[in-house]
């Protein structure tokens, strides 16, 4: 049996702490519940953590989350909450969290962050290992975002601020799709419903709930926007208002 992963949990609510300790107990995990960053760092000094979990009930938890990441920078950090909002998720990831999830699905979401289970040695020794085909690497750099109305700008600012380079594929509630390409901490191209550039961004900003998938390292076939991110979002926001007003006339 593989060794249990060491998970350190930080939560100031004793009842939820105990509930999570019971829910996450398994042969794959050894959970250490704590109340503060200081207790978590002390626990990690006795037994290095494989994963950190931190509660986030509101934005007041952000300084604690940041301190935890600065104190134990090499360890994956998953934040959980009872009041999930995409903008809060982006804020926690901006300060170092690897993911933020609703507390009810925490047990299902932490598995990818745990150390991999060592593979059993193949029968036949080294010869059998040499004959075994290589396992393809998993696609890297993918990030899924679920955005409410008005949160596309926040997502684009977060991706640019963290120097992401790639394609953001947006799927809207009316089943249309749009694309935004990021490079050099700015938007370099966008397309939506056959329209490129600034008009495409403006029309996408006016959409409601959106599913977004970011694909790392993908370049556009052309670059139609060449200005700082802040200027792009400002112009697109003004244009979105103008297009919305024209549509109401």
mmCIF file of C-alpha atoms in Angstrom:
data_model
loop_
_atom_site.group_PDB
_atom_site.id
_atom_site.type_symbol
_atom_site.label_atom_id
_atom_site.label_comp_id
_atom_site.label_asym_id
_atom_site.label_seq_id
_atom_site.Cartn_x
_atom_site.Cartn_y
_atom_site.Cartn_z
ATOM 1 C CA UNK A 1 0.000 0.000 0.000
ATOM 2 C CA UNK A 2 1.418 3.440 -0.924
ATOM 3 C CA UNK A 3 2.238 5.803 1.945
ATOM 4 C CA UNK A 4 -0.531 8.171 2.982
ATOM 5 C CA UNK A 5 -0.252 11.751 1.753
ATOM 6 C CA UNK A 6 0.182 14.343 4.485
ATOM 7 C CA UNK A 7 -2.526 17.045 4.223
ATOM 8 C CA UNK A 8 -2.545 20.094 6.512
ATOM 9 C CA UNK A 9 -5.854 21.925 6.843
ATOM 10 C CA UNK A 10 -6.318 25.493 8.135
ATOM 11 C CA UNK A 11 -9.832 26.359 9.296
ATOM 12 C CA UNK A 12 -10.891 28.532 12.236
ATOM 13 C CA UNK A 13 -14.312 26.846 12.510
ATOM 14 C CA UNK A 14 -13.973 23.779 14.812
ATOM 15 C CA UNK A 15 -17.171 22.055 13.648
ATOM 16 C CA UNK A 16 -16.255 22.305 9.960
ATOM 17 C CA UNK A 17 -12.689 21.297 10.745
ATOM 18 C CA UNK A 18 -13.881 18.079 12.387
ATOM 19 C CA UNK A 19 -16.390 17.400 9.614
ATOM 20 C CA UNK A 20 -13.706 17.745 6.950
ATOM 21 C CA UNK A 21 -11.268 15.637 8.934
ATOM 22 C CA UNK A 22 -13.834 12.830 8.971
ATOM 23 C CA UNK A 23 -14.765 13.290 5.293
ATOM 24 C CA UNK A 24 -11.162 13.346 4.041
ATOM 25 C CA UNK A 25 -9.813 10.499 6.141
ATOM 26 C CA UNK A 26 -8.723 7.652 3.889
ATOM 27 C CA UNK A 27 -5.830 5.297 3.242
ATOM 28 C CA UNK A 28 -4.464 7.875 0.770
ATOM 29 C CA UNK A 29 -4.473 10.824 3.173
ATOM 30 C CA UNK A 30 -3.361 11.678 6.684
ATOM 31 C CA UNK A 31 -5.057 14.930 7.671
ATOM 32 C CA UNK A 32 -3.674 17.385 10.235
ATOM 33 C CA UNK A 33 -6.336 19.992 11.150
ATOM 34 C CA UNK A 34 -5.075 23.382 12.406
ATOM 35 C CA UNK A 35 -6.620 26.757 13.239
ATOM 36 C CA UNK A 36 -3.974 29.141 11.901
ATOM 37 C CA UNK A 37 -1.036 29.561 9.548
ATOM 38 C CA UNK A 38 1.354 29.445 12.502
ATOM 39 C CA UNK A 39 0.012 26.052 13.599
ATOM 40 C CA UNK A 40 0.155 24.780 10.001
ATOM 41 C CA UNK A 41 3.799 25.827 9.578
ATOM 42 C CA UNK A 42 4.679 24.169 12.894
ATOM 43 C CA UNK A 43 2.935 20.963 11.795
ATOM 44 C CA UNK A 44 4.794 21.033 8.471
ATOM 45 C CA UNK A 45 8.064 21.333 10.374
ATOM 46 C CA UNK A 46 7.368 18.008 12.083
ATOM 47 C CA UNK A 47 6.081 16.272 8.937
ATOM 48 C CA UNK A 48 6.364 17.987 5.525
ATOM 49 C CA UNK A 49 2.999 18.507 3.868
ATOM 50 C CA UNK A 50 2.024 17.096 0.468
ATOM 51 C CA UNK A 51 -1.019 19.389 0.222
ATOM 52 C CA UNK A 52 -2.350 22.460 2.047
ATOM 53 C CA UNK A 53 -6.063 23.228 2.448
ATOM 54 C CA UNK A 54 -7.266 26.643 3.588
ATOM 55 C CA UNK A 55 -10.811 27.866 4.294
ATOM 56 C CA UNK A 56 -11.977 31.078 2.620
ATOM 57 C CA UNK A 57 -15.356 32.331 3.832
ATOM 58 C CA UNK A 58 -14.767 35.878 2.543
ATOM 59 C CA UNK A 59 -12.047 38.202 1.258
ATOM 60 C CA UNK A 60 -10.791 38.716 4.827
ATOM 61 C CA UNK A 61 -9.104 35.301 4.499
ATOM 62 C CA UNK A 62 -6.801 36.466 1.673
ATOM 63 C CA UNK A 63 -3.943 37.736 3.908
ATOM 64 C CA UNK A 64 -3.859 34.404 5.740
ATOM 65 C CA UNK A 65 -3.846 32.480 2.453
ATOM 66 C CA UNK A 66 -0.995 34.634 1.177
ATOM 67 C CA UNK A 67 1.025 34.130 4.395
ATOM 68 C CA UNK A 68 0.549 30.385 4.135
ATOM 69 C CA UNK A 69 1.812 30.282 0.549
ATOM 70 C CA UNK A 70 4.804 32.469 1.406
ATOM 71 C CA UNK A 71 5.601 30.276 4.422
ATOM 72 C CA UNK A 72 5.337 26.964 2.527
ATOM 73 C CA UNK A 73 5.910 27.977 -1.117
ATOM 74 C CA UNK A 74 6.740 24.542 -2.488
ATOM 75 C CA UNK A 75 3.503 22.854 -1.427
ATOM 76 C CA UNK A 76 0.258 22.804 -3.475
ATOM 77 C CA UNK A 77 -2.504 24.903 -1.912
ATOM 78 C CA UNK A 78 -6.239 24.339 -2.451
ATOM 79 C CA UNK A 79 -8.704 26.849 -1.011
ATOM 80 C CA UNK A 80 -12.279 25.823 -0.179
ATOM 81 C CA UNK A 81 -15.385 27.886 0.486
ATOM 82 C CA UNK A 82 -19.095 27.676 1.216
ATOM 83 C CA UNK A 83 -19.768 30.768 -0.925
ATOM 84 C CA UNK A 84 -18.070 30.182 -4.282
ATOM 85 C CA UNK A 85 -17.585 33.215 -6.538
ATOM 86 C CA UNK A 86 -15.330 33.209 -9.570
ATOM 87 C CA UNK A 87 -13.854 36.601 -8.736
ATOM 88 C CA UNK A 88 -12.827 35.320 -5.282
ATOM 89 C CA UNK A 89 -11.319 32.243 -6.918
ATOM 90 C CA UNK A 90 -9.230 34.455 -9.190
ATOM 91 C CA UNK A 91 -8.089 36.555 -6.238
ATOM 92 C CA UNK A 92 -6.947 33.482 -4.292
ATOM 93 C CA UNK A 93 -5.081 32.120 -7.327
ATOM 94 C CA UNK A 94 -3.480 35.519 -7.844
ATOM 95 C CA UNK A 95 -1.867 35.279 -4.382
ATOM 96 C CA UNK A 96 -0.656 31.726 -4.817
ATOM 97 C CA UNK A 97 -3.490 29.201 -4.459
ATOM 98 C CA UNK A 98 -3.530 26.400 -7.017
ATOM 99 C CA UNK A 99 -7.316 26.052 -6.985
ATOM 100 C CA UNK A 100 -10.473 27.109 -5.154
ATOM 101 C CA UNK A 101 -13.468 24.759 -4.841
ATOM 102 C CA UNK A 102 -16.849 24.548 -3.155
ATOM 103 C CA UNK A 103 -16.458 22.789 0.197
ATOM 104 C CA UNK A 104 -19.022 20.093 -0.711
ATOM 105 C CA UNK A 105 -16.811 18.781 -3.550
ATOM 106 C CA UNK A 106 -13.474 19.217 -1.798
ATOM 107 C CA UNK A 107 -12.891 15.483 -1.428
ATOM 108 C CA UNK A 108 -13.348 14.939 -5.169
ATOM 109 C CA UNK A 109 -11.108 17.844 -6.196
ATOM 110 C CA UNK A 110 -7.934 17.249 -4.168
ATOM 111 C CA UNK A 111 -6.896 13.946 -5.765
ATOM 112 C CA UNK A 112 -4.968 15.584 -8.669
ATOM 113 C CA UNK A 113 -2.858 17.508 -6.136
ATOM 114 C CA UNK A 114 -1.813 14.431 -4.138
ATOM 115 C CA UNK A 115 1.441 12.585 -4.912
ATOM 116 C CA UNK A 116 0.961 9.922 -7.598
ATOM 117 C CA UNK A 117 0.588 6.332 -6.484
ATOM 118 C CA UNK A 118 3.815 4.462 -7.350
ATOM 119 C CA UNK A 119 3.244 1.965 -10.130
ATOM 120 C CA UNK A 120 3.725 -1.698 -9.270
ATOM 121 C CA UNK A 121 6.903 -3.156 -10.822
ATOM 122 C CA UNK A 122 6.052 -5.076 -14.012
ATOM 123 C CA UNK A 123 6.473 -8.826 -14.206
ATOM 124 C CA UNK A 124 9.676 -9.806 -15.917
ATOM 125 C CA UNK A 125 11.897 -7.109 -14.435
ATOM 126 C CA UNK A 126 13.804 -4.519 -16.444
ATOM 127 C CA UNK A 127 13.175 -6.174 -19.808
ATOM 128 C CA UNK A 128 9.438 -5.799 -19.379
ATOM 129 C CA UNK A 129 9.910 -2.143 -18.434
ATOM 130 C CA UNK A 130 11.899 -1.484 -21.604
ATOM 131 C CA UNK A 131 9.139 -2.997 -23.763
ATOM 132 C CA UNK A 132 6.413 -0.943 -22.125
ATOM 133 C CA UNK A 133 5.285 1.949 -24.386
ATOM 134 C CA UNK A 134 5.707 5.448 -23.042
ATOM 135 C CA UNK A 135 2.605 7.032 -21.532
ATOM 136 C CA UNK A 136 1.744 10.289 -23.322
ATOM 137 C CA UNK A 137 2.109 13.361 -21.146
ATOM 138 C CA UNK A 138 -1.106 15.021 -20.055
ATOM 139 C CA UNK A 139 -1.902 18.303 -21.791
ATOM 140 C CA UNK A 140 -0.305 21.139 -19.870
ATOM 141 C CA UNK A 141 -1.460 24.622 -19.194
ATOM 142 C CA UNK A 142 -5.227 24.091 -19.231
ATOM 143 C CA UNK A 143 -7.390 26.101 -16.848
ATOM 144 C CA UNK A 144 -11.172 25.992 -16.558
ATOM 145 C CA UNK A 145 -13.127 29.039 -15.395
ATOM 146 C CA UNK A 146 -16.841 29.475 -14.768
ATOM 147 C CA UNK A 147 -17.719 33.164 -15.039
ATOM 148 C CA UNK A 148 -20.799 35.114 -14.057
ATOM 149 C CA UNK A 149 -22.072 38.107 -16.024
ATOM 150 C CA UNK A 150 -19.506 40.923 -15.957
ATOM 151 C CA UNK A 151 -16.550 38.750 -14.909
ATOM 152 C CA UNK A 152 -14.819 38.299 -18.291
ATOM 153 C CA UNK A 153 -12.765 41.479 -17.736
ATOM 154 C CA UNK A 154 -11.640 40.192 -14.314
ATOM 155 C CA UNK A 155 -10.557 36.885 -15.837
ATOM 156 C CA UNK A 156 -8.587 38.610 -18.607
ATOM 157 C CA UNK A 157 -6.858 40.893 -16.097
ATOM 158 C CA UNK A 158 -5.921 37.902 -13.946
ATOM 159 C CA UNK A 159 -4.519 35.925 -16.888
ATOM 160 C CA UNK A 160 -2.474 38.872 -18.136
ATOM 161 C CA UNK A 161 -1.249 39.778 -14.653
ATOM 162 C CA UNK A 162 0.070 36.228 -14.252
ATOM 163 C CA UNK A 163 1.820 36.446 -17.652
ATOM 164 C CA UNK A 164 -0.269 33.766 -19.334
ATOM 165 C CA UNK A 165 0.404 33.146 -23.012
ATOM 166 C CA UNK A 166 -2.271 31.312 -24.952
ATOM 167 C CA UNK A 167 -5.907 31.085 -26.037
ATOM 168 C CA UNK A 168 -9.001 31.649 -23.882
ATOM 169 C CA UNK A 169 -11.993 29.821 -25.382
ATOM 170 C CA UNK A 170 -15.286 31.292 -24.171
ATOM 171 C CA UNK A 171 -18.581 29.386 -24.413
ATOM 172 C CA UNK A 172 -21.669 31.465 -23.705
ATOM 173 C CA UNK A 173 -25.126 30.455 -22.499
ATOM 174 C CA UNK A 174 -26.555 30.947 -26.012
ATOM 175 C CA UNK A 175 -24.055 28.275 -27.203
ATOM 176 C CA UNK A 176 -21.943 30.715 -29.231
ATOM 177 C CA UNK A 177 -18.165 30.665 -28.806
ATOM 178 C CA UNK A 178 -15.459 33.296 -28.832
ATOM 179 C CA UNK A 179 -11.677 33.360 -28.571
ATOM 180 C CA UNK A 180 -9.240 35.738 -26.901
ATOM 181 C CA UNK A 181 -5.478 35.360 -27.408
ATOM 182 C CA UNK A 182 -3.060 36.626 -24.752
ATOM 183 C CA UNK A 183 0.614 37.400 -25.156
ATOM 184 C CA UNK A 184 3.112 39.839 -23.608
ATOM 185 C CA UNK A 185 0.656 40.538 -20.726
ATOM 186 C CA UNK A 186 -1.934 41.896 -23.160
ATOM 187 C CA UNK A 187 -4.735 40.855 -25.512
ATOM 188 C CA UNK A 188 -3.320 40.496 -29.031
ATOM 189 C CA UNK A 189 -6.361 39.111 -30.877
ATOM 190 C CA UNK A 190 -10.019 38.206 -30.374
ATOM 191 C CA UNK A 191 -12.780 36.824 -32.566
ATOM 192 C CA UNK A 192 -16.492 36.293 -32.023
ATOM 193 C CA UNK A 193 -19.313 35.531 -34.485
ATOM 194 C CA UNK A 194 -17.114 36.393 -37.466
ATOM 195 C CA UNK A 195 -15.930 39.721 -36.022
ATOM 196 C CA UNK A 196 -12.290 40.222 -35.027
ATOM 197 C CA UNK A 197 -10.458 42.558 -32.681
ATOM 198 C CA UNK A 198 -12.052 45.182 -30.447
ATOM 199 C CA UNK A 199 -15.624 44.607 -31.678
ATOM 200 C CA UNK A 200 -15.325 40.921 -30.769
ATOM 201 C CA UNK A 201 -14.196 41.750 -27.221
ATOM 202 C CA UNK A 202 -16.982 44.315 -26.819
ATOM 203 C CA UNK A 203 -19.649 41.819 -27.867
ATOM 204 C CA UNK A 204 -18.244 39.157 -25.539
ATOM 205 C CA UNK A 205 -18.165 41.543 -22.564
ATOM 206 C CA UNK A 206 -21.916 41.941 -22.960
ATOM 207 C CA UNK A 207 -22.610 38.224 -22.541
ATOM 208 C CA UNK A 208 -23.949 36.603 -19.371
ATOM 209 C CA UNK A 209 -22.749 33.402 -17.696
ATOM 210 C CA UNK A 210 -19.730 31.980 -19.482
ATOM 211 C CA UNK A 211 -17.616 28.847 -19.429
ATOM 212 C CA UNK A 212 -13.965 29.509 -20.249
ATOM 213 C CA UNK A 213 -11.070 27.187 -21.025
ATOM 214 C CA UNK A 214 -7.534 28.577 -21.175
ATOM 215 C CA UNK A 215 -5.052 26.718 -23.397
ATOM 216 C CA UNK A 216 -1.411 27.541 -22.718
ATOM 217 C CA UNK A 217 1.027 28.384 -25.513
ATOM 218 C CA UNK A 218 -1.351 28.780 -28.466
ATOM 219 C CA UNK A 219 -0.736 31.735 -30.805
ATOM 220 C CA UNK A 220 -3.299 33.454 -33.060
ATOM 221 C CA UNK A 221 -2.945 33.371 -36.836
ATOM 222 C CA UNK A 222 -2.887 37.188 -36.728
ATOM 223 C CA UNK A 223 -2.549 39.948 -34.137
ATOM 224 C CA UNK A 224 -5.303 42.546 -34.454
ATOM 225 C CA UNK A 225 -4.790 44.420 -31.161
ATOM 226 C CA UNK A 226 -1.581 46.219 -30.217
ATOM 227 C CA UNK A 227 -2.040 48.254 -27.051
ATOM 228 C CA UNK A 228 -1.893 47.795 -23.252
ATOM 229 C CA UNK A 229 -4.535 45.622 -21.595
ATOM 230 C CA UNK A 230 -6.075 48.483 -19.618
ATOM 231 C CA UNK A 231 -6.636 50.531 -22.790
ATOM 232 C CA UNK A 232 -8.107 47.525 -24.599
ATOM 233 C CA UNK A 233 -10.598 46.771 -21.830
ATOM 234 C CA UNK A 234 -11.551 50.455 -21.484
ATOM 235 C CA UNK A 235 -12.238 50.857 -25.208
ATOM 236 C CA UNK A 236 -14.065 47.513 -25.382
ATOM 237 C CA UNK A 237 -16.241 48.441 -22.401
ATOM 238 C CA UNK A 238 -17.231 51.784 -23.976
ATOM 239 C CA UNK A 239 -17.938 50.051 -27.289
ATOM 240 C CA UNK A 240 -20.005 47.383 -25.527
ATOM 241 C CA UNK A 241 -22.187 50.108 -24.007
ATOM 242 C CA UNK A 242 -22.592 51.742 -27.424
ATOM 243 C CA UNK A 243 -23.510 48.450 -29.099
ATOM 244 C CA UNK A 244 -25.980 47.684 -26.318
ATOM 245 C CA UNK A 245 -27.603 51.106 -26.652
ATOM 246 C CA UNK A 246 -27.819 50.736 -30.440
ATOM 247 C CA UNK A 247 -29.491 47.347 -30.035
ATOM 248 C CA UNK A 248 -32.149 48.828 -27.722
ATOM 249 C CA UNK A 249 -33.130 51.568 -30.192
#
